[in-house]
Amino acid sequence: HLRDPSWFQWPLLEAAVEQSPSDTWLLQRLAEHLREDGERETAAHLYRRALVQDSSDPLTHDGLGVLLAETGDLGGAAQCFERAVVLAPGHAGILNNLANLYSRQGRLDQAIARYRQARALDPEIAEVSTGLVKNLARGGACAEAVMIAQAAVERQPDSADCYQALGFALTLQGRIEESLAVSAEARRRDPKHVLARLNAAFTSLYSDALSAEAVTALHRECLAAVESQAP
């Protein structure tokens, strides 16, 4: 039962780790739970214990990388993700994590290369497409970014993230009114989507169609969305 990822009772999992302290799968699952609960120091210890047992497990390196990225150790996270990619070059999720890390470090070319690899492996992962779109747009390849974002919207028409990425790319391409319309679609699908509101507020400053009152309203809505999530 413990091998079934849909079956989790954490006290029993902790007891299982005590009884089987060298089981890397159990160590990974408990570390993941603790990381999500904010017990990052203990989680890191468990990930490292798992690596002592099996240093060839890419998911353990990946899990530790996610934790280190959350705590701001981007260099350590990069090492973990890069090792995980060597061990599992066909894992789209790990490639996406490495691409996200490179993006945070401002290494756009490397981020784009990894996003492309991940997208080729699994074009249905929305986060991969949106990450590629945003980094292409930041690097000036706005036409390609828009094309990829449009394809992502077609694949996942209910994804607010895909619409937000398309709006971002359209803004950087100077297609202001189109971007505002797309950002509105993102907000309709997810009224609490902060990035969609940020993009709409920023883009509205360049609109020839919106009144000053409408621009102000978009900024008030954006501020309310941010404050509701991080007062």
mmCIF file of C-alpha atoms in Angstrom:
data_model
loop_
_atom_site.group_PDB
_atom_site.id
_atom_site.type_symbol
_atom_site.label_atom_id
_atom_site.label_comp_id
_atom_site.label_asym_id
_atom_site.label_seq_id
_atom_site.Cartn_x
_atom_site.Cartn_y
_atom_site.Cartn_z
ATOM 1 C CA HIS A 1 0.000 0.000 0.000
ATOM 2 C CA LEU A 2 2.828 2.407 0.732
ATOM 3 C CA ARG A 3 3.895 2.208 -2.912
ATOM 4 C CA ASP A 4 0.532 3.611 -4.036
ATOM 5 C CA PRO A 5 0.962 7.432 -4.277
ATOM 6 C CA SER A 6 -2.796 7.931 -3.733
ATOM 7 C CA TRP A 7 -2.583 6.284 -0.304
ATOM 8 C CA PHE A 8 -1.091 8.549 2.327
ATOM 9 C CA GLN A 9 -1.523 8.681 6.070
ATOM 10 C CA TRP A 10 1.465 10.665 7.290
ATOM 11 C CA PRO A 11 1.810 9.202 10.807
ATOM 12 C CA LEU A 12 1.995 5.747 9.258
ATOM 13 C CA LEU A 13 4.506 6.981 6.686
ATOM 14 C CA GLU A 14 6.718 8.336 9.460
ATOM 15 C CA ALA A 15 6.453 5.003 11.262
ATOM 16 C CA ALA A 16 7.340 3.206 8.044
ATOM 17 C CA VAL A 17 10.491 5.327 7.664
ATOM 18 C CA GLU A 18 11.498 4.408 11.204
ATOM 19 C CA GLN A 19 11.071 0.723 10.389
ATOM 20 C CA SER A 20 12.721 0.966 6.940
ATOM 21 C CA PRO A 21 15.259 3.799 7.252
ATOM 22 C CA SER A 22 17.067 2.845 4.047
ATOM 23 C CA ASP A 23 13.991 2.851 1.801
ATOM 24 C CA THR A 24 14.624 5.774 -0.569
ATOM 25 C CA TRP A 25 11.013 5.913 -1.796
ATOM 26 C CA LEU A 26 9.717 6.345 1.760
ATOM 27 C CA LEU A 27 12.408 8.922 2.535
ATOM 28 C CA GLN A 28 11.450 10.897 -0.600
ATOM 29 C CA ARG A 29 7.740 10.873 0.224
ATOM 30 C CA LEU A 30 8.264 11.990 3.817
ATOM 31 C CA ALA A 31 10.737 14.685 2.726
ATOM 32 C CA GLU A 32 8.214 15.977 0.192
ATOM 33 C CA HIS A 33 5.489 16.126 2.852
ATOM 34 C CA LEU A 34 7.739 17.971 5.296
ATOM 35 C CA ARG A 35 8.872 20.433 2.615
ATOM 36 C CA GLU A 36 5.254 21.260 1.778
ATOM 37 C CA ASP A 37 4.579 21.783 5.503
ATOM 38 C CA GLY A 38 7.517 24.192 5.788
ATOM 39 C CA GLU A 39 9.852 21.804 7.641
ATOM 40 C CA ARG A 40 12.595 22.429 5.122
ATOM 41 C CA GLU A 41 15.623 21.649 7.282
ATOM 42 C CA THR A 42 14.292 18.215 8.218
ATOM 43 C CA ALA A 43 13.191 17.614 4.626
ATOM 44 C CA ALA A 44 16.681 18.427 3.332
ATOM 45 C CA HIS A 45 18.166 15.975 5.822
ATOM 46 C CA LEU A 46 15.825 13.234 4.573
ATOM 47 C CA TYR A 47 16.602 13.945 0.913
ATOM 48 C CA ARG A 48 20.314 13.703 1.675
ATOM 49 C CA ARG A 49 19.757 10.468 3.577
ATOM 50 C CA ALA A 50 18.005 9.092 0.510
ATOM 51 C CA LEU A 51 20.940 10.130 -1.682
ATOM 52 C CA VAL A 52 23.334 8.277 0.619
ATOM 53 C CA GLN A 53 21.237 5.156 0.025
ATOM 54 C CA ASP A 54 20.952 5.702 -3.737
ATOM 55 C CA SER A 55 22.786 8.572 -5.401
ATOM 56 C CA SER A 56 21.492 7.509 -8.819
ATOM 57 C CA ASP A 57 17.830 8.350 -8.161
ATOM 58 C CA PRO A 58 16.947 11.421 -10.271
ATOM 59 C CA LEU A 59 13.761 12.189 -8.327
ATOM 60 C CA THR A 60 15.696 12.557 -5.079
ATOM 61 C CA HIS A 61 18.081 15.040 -6.699
ATOM 62 C CA ASP A 62 15.068 16.823 -8.190
ATOM 63 C CA GLY A 63 13.218 16.992 -4.873
ATOM 64 C CA LEU A 64 16.249 18.403 -3.084
ATOM 65 C CA GLY A 65 16.674 20.904 -5.926
ATOM 66 C CA VAL A 66 13.104 22.136 -5.498
ATOM 67 C CA LEU A 67 13.696 22.593 -1.776
ATOM 68 C CA LEU A 68 16.981 24.465 -2.271
ATOM 69 C CA ALA A 69 15.379 26.727 -4.887
ATOM 70 C CA GLU A 70 12.609 27.566 -2.413
ATOM 71 C CA THR A 71 15.166 28.564 0.217
ATOM 72 C CA GLY A 72 17.145 30.736 -2.223
ATOM 73 C CA ASP A 73 20.140 28.442 -2.736
ATOM 74 C CA LEU A 74 19.989 28.715 -6.524
ATOM 75 C CA GLY A 75 23.510 27.406 -7.050
ATOM 76 C CA GLY A 76 22.831 24.283 -5.017
ATOM 77 C CA ALA A 77 19.480 23.810 -6.738
ATOM 78 C CA ALA A 78 21.115 24.065 -10.167
ATOM 79 C CA GLN A 79 23.601 21.333 -9.246
ATOM 80 C CA CYS A 80 20.756 19.063 -8.118
ATOM 81 C CA PHE A 81 18.646 19.633 -11.226
ATOM 82 C CA GLU A 82 21.613 19.263 -13.562
ATOM 83 C CA ARG A 83 22.516 15.945 -11.941
ATOM 84 C CA ALA A 84 18.891 14.811 -12.177
ATOM 85 C CA VAL A 85 18.819 15.656 -15.896
ATOM 86 C CA VAL A 86 21.960 13.590 -16.490
ATOM 87 C CA LEU A 87 20.300 10.654 -14.729
ATOM 88 C CA ALA A 88 16.909 11.103 -16.440
ATOM 89 C CA PRO A 89 17.335 13.094 -19.675
ATOM 90 C CA GLY A 90 13.855 12.139 -20.857
ATOM 91 C CA HIS A 91 11.958 13.464 -17.826
ATOM 92 C CA ALA A 92 10.069 16.598 -18.910
ATOM 93 C CA GLY A 93 9.244 17.688 -15.363
ATOM 94 C CA ILE A 94 12.877 17.688 -14.259
ATOM 95 C CA LEU A 95 13.913 19.575 -17.402
ATOM 96 C CA ASN A 96 11.222 22.140 -16.633
ATOM 97 C CA ASN A 97 12.514 22.581 -13.078
ATOM 98 C CA LEU A 98 16.027 23.179 -14.404
ATOM 99 C CA ALA A 99 14.692 25.627 -16.997
ATOM 100 C CA ASN A 100 12.787 27.521 -14.292
ATOM 101 C CA LEU A 101 15.969 27.712 -12.234
ATOM 102 C CA TYR A 102 18.004 29.041 -15.164
ATOM 103 C CA SER A 103 15.260 31.609 -15.783
ATOM 104 C CA ARG A 104 15.488 32.815 -12.167
ATOM 105 C CA GLN A 105 19.254 33.152 -12.605
ATOM 106 C CA GLY A 106 18.797 35.226 -15.770
ATOM 107 C CA ARG A 107 20.394 32.532 -17.956
ATOM 108 C CA LEU A 108 17.821 32.965 -20.728
ATOM 109 C CA ASP A 109 19.540 30.989 -23.487
ATOM 110 C CA GLN A 110 20.041 27.974 -21.241
ATOM 111 C CA ALA A 111 16.505 28.251 -19.897
ATOM 112 C CA ILE A 112 15.057 28.383 -23.407
ATOM 113 C CA ALA A 113 17.080 25.336 -24.491
ATOM 114 C CA ARG A 114 15.793 23.278 -21.556
ATOM 115 C CA TYR A 115 12.198 24.449 -22.040
ATOM 116 C CA ARG A 116 12.428 23.382 -25.690
ATOM 117 C CA GLN A 117 13.644 19.925 -24.658
ATOM 118 C CA ALA A 118 10.842 19.549 -22.119
ATOM 119 C CA ARG A 119 8.214 20.743 -24.594
ATOM 120 C CA ALA A 120 9.407 18.296 -27.227
ATOM 121 C CA LEU A 121 8.997 15.486 -24.687
ATOM 122 C CA ASP A 122 5.569 16.586 -23.428
ATOM 123 C CA PRO A 123 3.827 19.542 -25.102
ATOM 124 C CA GLU A 124 0.809 19.107 -22.818
ATOM 125 C CA ILE A 125 2.565 20.473 -19.711
ATOM 126 C CA ALA A 126 1.264 24.047 -19.559
ATOM 127 C CA GLU A 127 4.070 25.272 -17.290
ATOM 128 C CA VAL A 128 6.660 24.255 -19.867
ATOM 129 C CA SER A 129 4.979 26.219 -22.654
ATOM 130 C CA THR A 130 4.361 29.292 -20.490
ATOM 131 C CA GLY A 131 7.961 29.271 -19.259
ATOM 132 C CA LEU A 132 9.255 29.032 -22.811
ATOM 133 C CA VAL A 133 6.939 31.840 -23.938
ATOM 134 C CA LYS A 134 8.026 34.225 -21.184
ATOM 135 C CA ASN A 135 11.726 33.614 -21.703
ATOM 136 C CA LEU A 136 11.488 33.930 -25.493
ATOM 137 C CA ALA A 137 9.605 37.209 -25.081
ATOM 138 C CA ARG A 138 12.157 38.531 -22.587
ATOM 139 C CA GLY A 139 14.901 37.623 -25.044
ATOM 140 C CA GLY A 140 13.208 39.537 -27.856
ATOM 141 C CA ALA A 141 11.798 36.570 -29.803
ATOM 142 C CA CYS A 142 8.268 37.888 -29.392
ATOM 143 C CA ALA A 143 6.818 36.494 -32.639
ATOM 144 C CA GLU A 144 7.821 32.932 -31.738
ATOM 145 C CA ALA A 145 6.625 33.483 -28.168
ATOM 146 C CA VAL A 146 3.179 34.519 -29.394
ATOM 147 C CA MET A 147 2.996 31.531 -31.746
ATOM 148 C CA ILE A 148 3.863 29.060 -28.981
ATOM 149 C CA ALA A 149 1.458 30.743 -26.552
ATOM 150 C CA GLN A 150 -1.372 30.565 -29.074
ATOM 151 C CA ALA A 151 -0.694 26.846 -29.533
ATOM 152 C CA ALA A 152 -0.753 26.376 -25.751
ATOM 153 C CA VAL A 153 -4.113 28.170 -25.501
ATOM 154 C CA GLU A 154 -5.519 25.942 -28.231
ATOM 155 C CA ARG A 155 -4.356 22.828 -26.370
ATOM 156 C CA GLN A 156 -5.597 24.012 -22.977
ATOM 157 C CA PRO A 157 -8.366 26.584 -23.541
ATOM 158 C CA ASP A 158 -9.323 26.620 -19.855
ATOM 159 C CA SER A 159 -5.825 27.454 -18.603
ATOM 160 C CA ALA A 160 -5.519 30.954 -17.186
ATOM 161 C CA ASP A 161 -1.731 30.505 -17.152
ATOM 162 C CA CYS A 162 -1.651 29.970 -20.928
ATOM 163 C CA TYR A 163 -3.757 33.066 -21.559
ATOM 164 C CA GLN A 164 -1.581 35.102 -19.200
ATOM 165 C CA ALA A 165 1.581 34.020 -21.024
ATOM 166 C CA LEU A 166 0.006 34.948 -24.362
ATOM 167 C CA GLY A 167 -0.961 38.354 -22.986
ATOM 168 C CA PHE A 168 2.587 38.924 -21.741
ATOM 169 C CA ALA A 169 4.063 38.073 -25.157
ATOM 170 C CA LEU A 170 1.549 40.279 -26.968
ATOM 171 C CA THR A 171 2.427 43.204 -24.686
ATOM 172 C CA LEU A 172 6.127 42.884 -25.446
ATOM 173 C CA GLN A 173 5.281 42.704 -29.152
ATOM 174 C CA GLY A 174 3.373 45.982 -28.831
ATOM 175 C CA ARG A 175 -0.059 44.482 -29.520
ATOM 176 C CA ILE A 176 -1.624 46.306 -26.615
ATOM 177 C CA GLU A 177 -5.376 45.968 -27.175
ATOM 178 C CA GLU A 178 -5.016 42.274 -28.079
ATOM 179 C CA SER A 179 -3.019 41.729 -24.908
ATOM 180 C CA LEU A 180 -5.686 43.422 -22.785
ATOM 181 C CA ALA A 181 -8.381 41.206 -24.309
ATOM 182 C CA VAL A 182 -6.335 38.070 -23.658
ATOM 183 C CA SER A 183 -5.548 39.140 -20.087
ATOM 184 C CA ALA A 184 -9.278 39.618 -19.539
ATOM 185 C CA GLU A 185 -9.800 36.023 -20.680
ATOM 186 C CA ALA A 186 -7.187 34.865 -18.168
ATOM 187 C CA ARG A 187 -8.952 36.768 -15.384
ATOM 188 C CA ARG A 188 -12.301 35.285 -16.347
ATOM 189 C CA ARG A 189 -10.872 31.805 -16.022
ATOM 190 C CA ASP A 190 -9.142 32.598 -12.737
ATOM 191 C CA PRO A 191 -10.307 35.805 -11.006
ATOM 192 C CA LYS A 192 -7.476 35.469 -8.457
ATOM 193 C CA HIS A 193 -4.695 35.177 -11.070
ATOM 194 C CA VAL A 194 -2.259 37.855 -9.892
ATOM 195 C CA LEU A 195 0.071 37.748 -12.911
ATOM 196 C CA ALA A 196 -2.844 38.250 -15.296
ATOM 197 C CA ARG A 197 -3.874 41.333 -13.305
ATOM 198 C CA LEU A 198 -0.301 42.613 -13.168
ATOM 199 C CA ASN A 199 0.021 42.242 -16.926
ATOM 200 C CA ALA A 200 -3.299 43.965 -17.547
ATOM 201 C CA ALA A 201 -2.393 46.867 -15.270
ATOM 202 C CA PHE A 202 1.023 47.331 -16.874
ATOM 203 C CA THR A 203 -0.304 46.973 -20.419
ATOM 204 C CA SER A 204 -3.125 49.431 -19.784
ATOM 205 C CA LEU A 205 -0.557 52.228 -19.428
ATOM 206 C CA TYR A 206 0.117 51.941 -23.180
ATOM 207 C CA SER A 207 -3.498 51.700 -24.332
ATOM 208 C CA ASP A 208 -5.019 54.360 -26.566
ATOM 209 C CA ALA A 209 -8.499 52.953 -25.980
ATOM 210 C CA LEU A 210 -8.832 52.933 -22.181
ATOM 211 C CA SER A 211 -9.844 55.949 -20.134
ATOM 212 C CA ALA A 212 -7.833 57.088 -17.141
ATOM 213 C CA GLU A 213 -10.607 55.746 -14.929
ATOM 214 C CA ALA A 214 -10.408 52.304 -16.543
ATOM 215 C CA VAL A 215 -6.631 52.229 -16.155
ATOM 216 C CA THR A 216 -6.950 53.188 -12.486
ATOM 217 C CA ALA A 217 -9.588 50.493 -11.958
ATOM 218 C CA LEU A 218 -7.264 47.827 -13.371
ATOM 219 C CA HIS A 219 -4.520 48.935 -10.985
ATOM 220 C CA ARG A 220 -6.897 48.873 -8.014
ATOM 221 C CA GLU A 221 -7.997 45.364 -8.961
ATOM 222 C CA CYS A 222 -4.382 44.287 -9.271
ATOM 223 C CA LEU A 223 -3.508 45.689 -5.850
ATOM 224 C CA ALA A 224 -6.540 43.992 -4.274
ATOM 225 C CA ALA A 225 -5.523 40.639 -5.780
ATOM 226 C CA VAL A 226 -1.961 40.974 -4.472
ATOM 227 C CA GLU A 227 -3.103 42.058 -1.001
ATOM 228 C CA SER A 228 -5.603 39.184 -0.763
ATOM 229 C CA GLN A 229 -2.790 36.661 -1.250
ATOM 230 C CA ALA A 230 -0.010 38.436 0.653
ATOM 231 C CA PRO A 231 -1.478 41.009 3.024
#
